[in-house]
C-alpha cells in the first residue's frame, strides 16, 4: 500500500477512534466531534510532511 492509501484509511478511521476515546472518557458528542477534528488535522499535517499530495481535511464528510 502506498502512503496515500494509508492516509485515506487513517482519515476514515478518525470517527471510530474519536468515538472510542470519547466513550472511554465519558465525553459527549460535542467532545467526540472535536476529537475527530483534531485527529483529521493531525493526519493531514503528517500526510503533508510525508509528501502526500491531494489530502484535504474535509469536515463535511464528502469525498476527500
Rosetta silent file (secondary structure, phi, psi, omega in degrees, C-alpha in Angstrom):
SEQUENCE: XXXXXXXXXXXXXXXXXXXXXXXXXXXXXXXXXXXXXXXXXXXXXXXXXXXXXXXXXXXXXXXX
SCORE:     score description
SCORE:     0.000 S_00000001
   1 L     0.000  140.650  179.406    0.000    0.000    0.000 S_00000001
   2 L   -89.332  174.999 -175.700    1.253    3.444   -0.782 S_00000001
   3 H   -61.368  -39.235 -177.670    1.269    6.474    1.526 S_00000001
   4 H   -64.631  -36.363  177.287   -1.915    7.979    0.083 S_00000001
   5 H   -66.209  -39.472  178.046   -3.855    4.779    0.811 S_00000001
   6 H   -64.315  -40.164  178.700   -2.614    4.796    4.413 S_00000001
   7 H   -64.238  -42.222  179.168   -3.694    8.420    4.790 S_00000001
   8 H   -62.245  -42.236  177.627   -7.145    7.595    3.398 S_00000001
   9 H   -62.808  -42.502  179.368   -7.512    4.717    5.875 S_00000001
  10 H   -63.071  -40.732  179.141   -6.449    7.000    8.732 S_00000001
  11 H   -66.476  -37.468  178.666   -8.992    9.634    7.692 S_00000001
  12 H   -72.118  -26.806 -179.055  -11.767    7.035    7.514 S_00000001
  13 H   -83.062  -16.053 -175.091  -10.750    5.662   10.929 S_00000001
  14 H   -55.372  -45.910  179.898  -10.789    9.045   12.685 S_00000001
  15 H   -63.382  -34.090  179.958  -14.508    8.985   13.651 S_00000001
  16 H   -69.479  -43.862  178.588  -14.184    5.475   15.100 S_00000001
  17 H   -62.638  -42.991  178.990  -11.106    6.419   17.109 S_00000001
  18 H   -62.437  -40.319  178.576  -12.850    9.585   18.342 S_00000001
  19 H   -62.206  -44.714 -179.915  -15.891    7.547   19.386 S_00000001
  20 H   -63.189  -46.489 -179.730  -13.761    5.107   21.369 S_00000001
  21 H   -61.995  -47.159 -178.479  -11.821    7.894   23.106 S_00000001
  22 H   -64.078  -39.284  179.831  -14.976    9.865   23.927 S_00000001
  23 H   -66.632  -45.751 -179.614  -16.781    6.777   25.200 S_00000001
  24 H   -64.434  -32.431 -178.989  -13.905    5.656   27.412 S_00000001
  25 H   -90.246   -4.309  179.643  -13.560    9.168   28.825 S_00000001
  26 L    70.876   34.361 -176.852  -17.311    9.605   29.286 S_00000001
  27 L   -95.850  163.510 -178.267  -17.488   12.630   26.987 S_00000001
  28 L   -90.049 -177.941 -175.500  -20.443   13.917   24.976 S_00000001
  29 H   -65.686  -32.263  178.756  -20.955   14.167   21.195 S_00000001
  30 H   -64.992  -44.020  177.534  -19.507   17.679   21.015 S_00000001
  31 H   -64.885  -37.980  178.283  -16.258   16.499   22.553 S_00000001
  32 H   -61.207  -43.252  179.157  -16.278   13.495   20.220 S_00000001
  33 H   -64.785  -38.856  178.549  -16.545   15.788   17.186 S_00000001
  34 H   -64.792  -41.921  177.455  -13.707   17.940   18.496 S_00000001
  35 H   -62.148  -43.217  178.118  -11.522   14.873   18.985 S_00000001
  36 H   -59.587  -45.228 -179.663  -12.358   13.750   15.443 S_00000001
  37 H   -60.612  -41.845  179.248  -11.423   17.173   14.054 S_00000001
  38 H   -64.708  -43.834  178.840   -8.075   17.099   15.847 S_00000001
  39 H   -60.002  -45.049  179.687   -7.299   13.595   14.565 S_00000001
  40 H   -61.881  -43.455  179.197   -8.141   14.639   10.993 S_00000001
  41 H   -63.378  -39.679  178.182   -5.930   17.730   11.259 S_00000001
  42 H   -63.905  -43.585  179.534   -3.043   15.640   12.594 S_00000001
  43 H   -61.760  -41.937 -179.880   -3.420   13.151    9.728 S_00000001
  44 H   -64.707  -41.851  179.505   -3.422   15.995    7.181 S_00000001
  45 H   -64.831  -44.666  179.246   -0.305   17.548    8.735 S_00000001
  46 H   -64.701  -40.262  178.440    1.531   14.210    8.803 S_00000001
  47 H   -60.955  -42.252  177.373    0.467   13.498    5.217 S_00000001
  48 H   -63.001  -40.090  179.376    1.893   16.840    4.151 S_00000001
  49 H   -66.483  -30.259  178.574    5.132   16.103    5.977 S_00000001
  50 H   -83.070   -6.427  179.037    5.349   12.757    4.178 S_00000001
  51 L    85.520   16.734  177.806    4.841   14.479    0.845 S_00000001
  52 L   -81.401  122.073 -178.185    1.407   13.008    0.130 S_00000001
  53 L   -97.709  158.992  175.536   -0.442   15.457   -2.098 S_00000001
  54 L    81.267   15.588  178.817   -4.163   15.955   -2.529 S_00000001
  55 L   -99.328  124.436 -178.066   -5.124   15.328    1.096 S_00000001
  56 L  -128.716  137.528  174.342   -7.689   17.780    2.439 S_00000001
  57 L   -78.847  102.560 -177.334   -9.364   17.889    5.829 S_00000001
  58 L  -107.084  104.306 -176.361  -12.989   17.840    4.731 S_00000001
  59 L   -83.217    0.105  178.930  -15.231   18.222    7.746 S_00000001
  60 L   -89.276    1.276  178.463  -18.410   17.961    5.647 S_00000001
  61 L    63.977   22.575  173.008  -17.941   14.190    5.280 S_00000001
  62 L   -84.583 -179.190  179.832  -17.939   14.483    1.477 S_00000001
  63 L   -64.557  144.806  179.971  -15.424   12.664   -0.655 S_00000001
  64 L   -78.251    0.000    0.000  -11.813   13.546    0.014 S_00000001
